[in-house]
Coordinates of C-alpha atoms and ligand atoms in Angstrom, one line a residue:
M119 CA -4.1 11.4 0.4
G120 CA -1.6 8.6 0.4
S121 CA 0.8 8.0 3.2
L122 CA 3.7 8.8 1.0
L123 CA 4.1 12.5 0.7
S124 CA 6.8 14.6 -0.8
S125 CA 8.7 16.7 1.7
R126 CA 6.9 19.8 0.5
S127 CA 3.4 18.5 0.8
F128 CA 4.4 16.9 4.1
T129 CA 5.4 20.3 5.4
L130 CA 2.0 21.6 4.6
C131 CA 0.3 18.6 6.0
V132 CA 2.1 18.8 9.3
L133 CA 1.5 22.5 9.5
L134 CA -2.2 22.0 8.9
V135 CA -2.6 19.1 11.2
L136 CA -0.3 20.1 14.1
M137 CA -0.8 23.8 14.1
F138 CA -4.6 23.5 14.0
A139 CA -4.1 22.0 17.4
Q140 CA -3.3 25.5 18.6
K141 CA -7.0 25.9 18.9
S142 CA -7.0 23.7 21.9
T143 CA -6.5 25.9 24.9
S144 CA -5.2 23.6 27.6
R145 CA -1.6 22.4 27.4
K146 CA -1.5 18.7 27.6
V147 CA 1.3 16.3 27.8
V148 CA 0.5 13.1 26.0
T149 CA 0.9 10.0 28.2
K150 CA 3.8 7.8 27.7
D151 CA 2.8 5.3 25.1
N152 CA 4.6 2.8 22.9
Q153 CA 6.9 5.8 22.2
Q154 CA 8.8 4.6 25.1
A155 CA 9.5 1.2 23.7
L156 CA 10.3 2.9 20.4
A157 CA 12.5 5.7 21.3
N158 CA 14.6 3.0 22.7
T159 CA 14.2 0.7 19.7
D160 CA 17.7 0.5 19.4
G161 CA 19.0 -0.6 22.6
H162 CA 18.7 2.0 25.3
S163 CA 17.0 0.5 28.2
S164 CA 14.6 2.8 29.9
S165 CA 14.7 2.7 33.6
S166 CA 11.7 1.7 35.6
H167 CA 9.6 0.6 32.7
M168 CA 12.1 -2.1 31.8
M169 CA 12.4 -3.3 35.4
N170 CA 9.0 -4.7 35.8
N171 CA 8.1 -7.8 34.0
H172 CA 4.5 -7.2 33.2
M173 CA 3.6 -6.8 29.6
D174 CA 2.4 -3.4 28.6
P175 CA -0.2 -3.7 25.8
S176 CA 1.3 -0.7 24.1
E177 CA 4.4 -2.7 23.5
Q178 CA 2.4 -5.0 21.2
I179 CA 3.9 -3.6 18.0
F180 CA 6.7 -6.0 17.4
F181 CA 6.8 -8.8 15.0
T182 CA 9.3 -10.7 12.9
I183 CA 10.0 -10.2 9.2
S184 CA 8.6 -13.7 8.4
D185 CA 5.2 -12.4 9.6
L186 CA 4.9 -10.1 6.6
K187 CA 2.6 -12.3 4.5
I188 CA -0.9 -11.8 3.1
G189 CA -3.5 -13.2 5.5
K190 CA -1.2 -13.2 8.5
S191 CA -3.0 -12.1 11.7
L192 CA -1.0 -10.2 14.3
P193 CA -2.1 -8.6 17.6
I194 CA -1.1 -4.9 17.3
Y195 CA -1.7 -1.9 19.5
F196 CA -2.6 1.2 17.4
S197 CA -3.9 4.1 19.4
Y198 CA -5.7 6.8 17.6
K199 CA -4.6 10.3 18.7
D200 CA -6.9 13.1 18.0
P201 CA -4.7 15.8 16.4
S202 CA -6.9 18.5 17.9
T203 CA -5.8 17.5 21.4
S204 CA -2.2 16.6 20.6
P205 CA 0.6 19.0 21.5
H206 CA 1.3 21.3 18.6
L207 CA 4.6 22.0 16.8
L208 CA 6.1 25.4 17.7
P209 CA 7.7 27.7 15.2
R210 CA 11.5 27.5 15.5
D211 CA 11.8 30.9 17.1
E212 CA 9.4 30.2 19.8
A213 CA 10.8 26.7 20.5
N214 CA 14.3 28.2 20.7
S215 CA 13.2 30.7 23.2
I216 CA 12.3 28.0 25.7
P217 CA 15.1 26.1 27.4
F218 CA 15.2 22.4 26.6
S219 CA 17.3 20.8 29.2
S220 CA 16.8 18.7 32.3
S221 CA 18.8 21.1 34.3
E222 CA 16.1 23.7 33.6
L223 CA 13.3 21.5 34.7
P224 CA 12.3 23.5 37.7
Y225 CA 12.0 26.6 35.6
L226 CA 10.1 24.7 32.9
L227 CA 7.6 23.3 35.3
E228 CA 6.9 26.9 36.5
F229 CA 6.7 28.1 32.9
F230 CA 4.1 25.5 32.0
S231 CA 2.4 25.6 35.4
F232 CA 2.9 22.0 36.3
S233 CA 3.5 20.9 39.9
K234 CA 6.6 19.0 40.7
D235 CA 4.8 15.8 41.4
S236 CA 2.4 15.8 38.4
H237 CA 2.3 13.2 35.6
Q238 CA 3.3 16.1 33.3
A239 CA 6.4 16.7 35.3
E240 CA 7.3 13.1 35.2
A241 CA 6.7 13.0 31.4
M242 CA 8.8 16.1 30.8
K243 CA 11.6 14.7 32.9
Y244 CA 11.5 11.4 31.0
T245 CA 11.6 13.2 27.6
L246 CA 14.5 15.5 28.5
T247 CA 16.4 12.6 29.9
Q248 CA 15.9 10.5 26.8
C249 CA 16.9 13.5 24.6
E250 CA 20.1 13.9 26.6
L251 CA 21.2 10.3 26.4
Q252 CA 24.4 9.8 24.4
P253 CA 23.8 8.2 21.0
L254 CA 24.6 4.5 20.6
K255 CA 27.6 3.5 18.5
G256 CA 26.7 4.2 14.9
E257 CA 23.7 6.3 15.8
T258 CA 23.0 10.0 15.2
K259 CA 20.2 11.4 17.3
F260 CA 18.5 14.7 17.8
C261 CA 15.4 15.9 19.6
A262 CA 13.5 18.2 17.3
T263 CA 11.4 20.9 18.9
S264 CA 10.2 22.4 15.7
L265 CA 9.6 21.3 12.1
E266 CA 12.5 23.4 10.9
S267 CA 14.9 21.7 13.2
M268 CA 13.6 18.3 12.2
L269 CA 14.1 19.2 8.5
D270 CA 17.6 20.4 9.2
F271 CA 18.5 17.2 11.0
T272 CA 17.1 15.1 8.1
R273 CA 19.0 17.2 5.5
G274 CA 22.2 16.8 7.5
V275 CA 21.8 13.0 7.4
F276 CA 20.8 12.7 3.7
G277 CA 22.8 15.6 2.3
L278 CA 21.5 18.8 0.7
E279 CA 21.3 17.2 -2.8
T280 CA 18.8 14.5 -1.8
N281 CA 15.1 14.9 -2.0
F282 CA 13.3 13.0 0.7
K283 CA 9.8 11.9 1.5
I284 CA 8.0 10.7 4.6
L285 CA 6.2 7.5 5.6
T286 CA 3.6 7.4 8.4
T287 CA 0.9 5.1 9.7
N288 CA -2.6 6.3 8.9
F289 CA -6.1 5.2 9.7
I290 CA -7.8 4.8 6.3
T291 CA -11.3 4.4 7.8
N292 CA -12.6 6.2 10.8
P293 CA -10.8 4.9 13.9
L294 CA -13.6 3.3 15.8
I295 CA -13.7 3.6 19.5
G296 CA -12.5 0.3 20.9
N297 CA -9.7 -1.6 22.2
P298 CA -6.5 -0.2 20.7
L299 CA -5.0 -3.7 21.0
Q300 CA -6.7 -6.1 18.6
N301 CA -5.8 -8.7 15.9
Y302 CA -5.0 -7.1 12.5
T303 CA -4.8 -9.1 9.3
I304 CA -2.4 -8.2 6.5
L305 CA -4.5 -7.5 3.4
K306 CA -1.9 -7.2 0.6
L307 CA 1.7 -8.3 0.0
P308 CA 3.6 -5.7 2.0
E309 CA 5.5 -3.2 -0.2
E310 CA 9.1 -2.7 0.5
I311 CA 10.0 1.0 0.4
Y312 CA 13.4 2.1 -1.0
A313 CA 15.3 3.1 2.1
P314 CA 19.1 3.0 1.9
K315 CA 19.0 5.4 4.8
M316 CA 16.2 6.4 7.1
V317 CA 15.6 8.9 9.9
A318 CA 12.9 7.8 12.3
C319 CA 11.2 10.5 14.4
H320 CA 9.2 9.4 17.4
S321 CA 6.9 11.8 19.1
M322 CA 7.7 12.3 22.8
P323 CA 5.4 13.4 25.7
Y324 CA 5.9 17.1 26.2
P325 CA 3.8 20.2 26.4
Y326 CA 4.6 21.0 22.8
A327 CA 5.5 18.7 19.9
V328 CA 9.0 17.1 20.4
F329 CA 10.3 14.4 18.1
Y330 CA 13.1 12.1 19.0
C331 CA 14.8 11.6 15.6
H332 CA 17.5 9.2 15.0
Y333 CA 19.5 7.7 12.2
Q334 CA 21.5 4.5 12.4
E335 CA 24.1 3.1 10.1
S336 CA 22.8 -0.5 10.6
E337 CA 20.7 -2.2 8.0
N338 CA 17.0 -1.6 8.2
K339 CA 14.1 -2.4 5.9
L340 CA 11.0 -0.3 5.5
F341 CA 7.6 -1.6 4.5
Q342 CA 4.1 -0.3 3.9
V343 CA 1.6 -2.7 5.2
S344 CA -2.2 -2.7 4.6
L345 CA -4.1 -4.0 7.6
T346 CA -7.6 -4.5 8.7
G347 CA -8.6 -4.9 12.3
E348 CA -11.1 -7.3 13.8
N349 CA -13.5 -4.3 14.2
G350 CA -13.2 -3.5 10.5
V351 CA -10.9 -0.5 10.9
R352 CA -8.4 -0.2 8.0
V353 CA -4.8 1.0 8.7
E354 CA -2.0 1.7 6.2
A355 CA 1.0 1.2 8.4
A356 CA 4.6 1.9 8.1
A357 CA 6.8 -0.9 9.5
V358 CA 10.5 -0.9 10.1
C359 CA 12.6 -4.1 10.3
H360 CA 15.9 -3.8 12.1
M361 CA 18.0 -6.5 10.5
D362 CA 20.8 -6.6 13.1
T363 CA 19.8 -6.6 16.8
S364 CA 23.0 -8.1 18.2
Q365 CA 24.0 -4.8 19.9
W366 CA 20.6 -4.1 21.5
N367 CA 20.0 -4.3 25.2
R368 CA 18.8 -7.8 26.0
D369 CA 16.0 -6.2 28.2
H370 CA 14.5 -4.5 25.2
A371 CA 10.7 -4.8 25.0
S372 CA 10.8 -6.5 21.6
F373 CA 12.7 -9.5 22.9
R374 CA 10.2 -9.9 25.6
V375 CA 7.2 -9.6 23.2
L376 CA 8.8 -11.9 20.6
K377 CA 10.5 -14.2 23.1
I378 CA 13.8 -14.1 21.3
K379 CA 17.3 -13.1 22.1
P380 CA 19.4 -10.2 20.7
G381 CA 20.9 -11.0 17.3
T382 CA 18.9 -14.1 16.6
S383 CA 16.3 -12.5 14.3
P384 CA 15.4 -9.2 12.7
V385 CA 13.0 -7.3 14.8
C386 CA 10.2 -5.4 13.1
H387 CA 7.7 -2.9 14.5
F388 CA 4.8 -0.9 13.3
L389 CA 5.1 2.9 13.6
P390 CA 2.5 4.5 15.9
V391 CA 0.3 7.0 14.1
D392 CA 2.2 10.2 15.2
N393 CA 5.6 8.9 14.3
L394 CA 7.5 9.7 11.0
V395 CA 10.1 8.0 8.9
W396 CA 12.0 10.1 6.5
V397 CA 13.6 8.3 3.5
P398 CA 15.4 9.5 0.4
D399 CA 13.0 10.0 -2.5
Q400 CA 13.9 7.6 -5.3
L401 CA 13.3 9.5 -8.5
P402 CA 11.7 7.6 -11.3
A403 CA 14.3 6.2 -13.8
Ligands
NAG37 C1 -5.9 -12.7 18.5 O1 -6.3 -14.0 18.0 C2 -5.8 -15.1 18.8 C3 -6.2 -16.4 18.1 O2 -7.5 -16.4 17.6 C4 -6.4 -15.0 20.2 O3 -5.9 -16.1 21.0 C5 -6.0 -13.7 20.8 O4 -6.6 -13.5 22.1 C6 -6.4 -12.5 19.9 N1 -5.8 -11.3 20.4 C7 -6.4 -10.2 20.6 C8 -5.6 -9.0 21.1 O5 -7.6 -10.1 20.4

């Protein structure tokens, strides 16, 4: 199965992968990961994380567009997430029956049986806060708590007449246990994917699947990149290049990783495995 799927087969795939996760009994909240750097890829600075200067290895996903060459080696953090232990997508009815608001956090912690001081509580608070931030200028954002609401948001951006498809990052060979941060080499000329508009959805730490989806009017390029890691693992990665970074927060992780300043260069990043990019489907001529 390729990483480009029609919206219909994607629906099936997501349902299979994410709803199978219902088998797992314990409710987990995934740890904050490079999602944090990404949900903000567009300028919001995120509180404490941005204050300290130490480099988080999970921020090692940024590169510049000139790196997209065959044979180029880049240090990249790709963590494999076992779908059977990842939070599952709720059906819309069920998701809508649970409040999704930071003002309801005390109730939610009780509902999910998390103590006020737990990591889970911190993660939920983080996600709710991110979801409640005002969009940036030119940005449309939405936190989807179900597949149906994610599809509705995407349709709203692309219009009802447009077919769309999805791009993800996939491990092609078995993800070996090892350091998620390693050097990866670009195997083939990266393929640019037709993407006049795109909706990026980043998974957020929460007891059930929540995707922070956003659309920006600024120019972005989308690529599919074949990579091989030092340990031999093969990854088909989706990569987004933001061509104009002049409005981004100067404290954004990408500037630290790439040692550049806002607006001086396009910033590209690989998509973590559980993120999605929706693009209009270009019908064959
Ligand atoms: C990647 O390769 C460079 C050059 O060989 C090396 O200095 C660096 O430590 C490697 N990075 C990782 C994450 O292995």
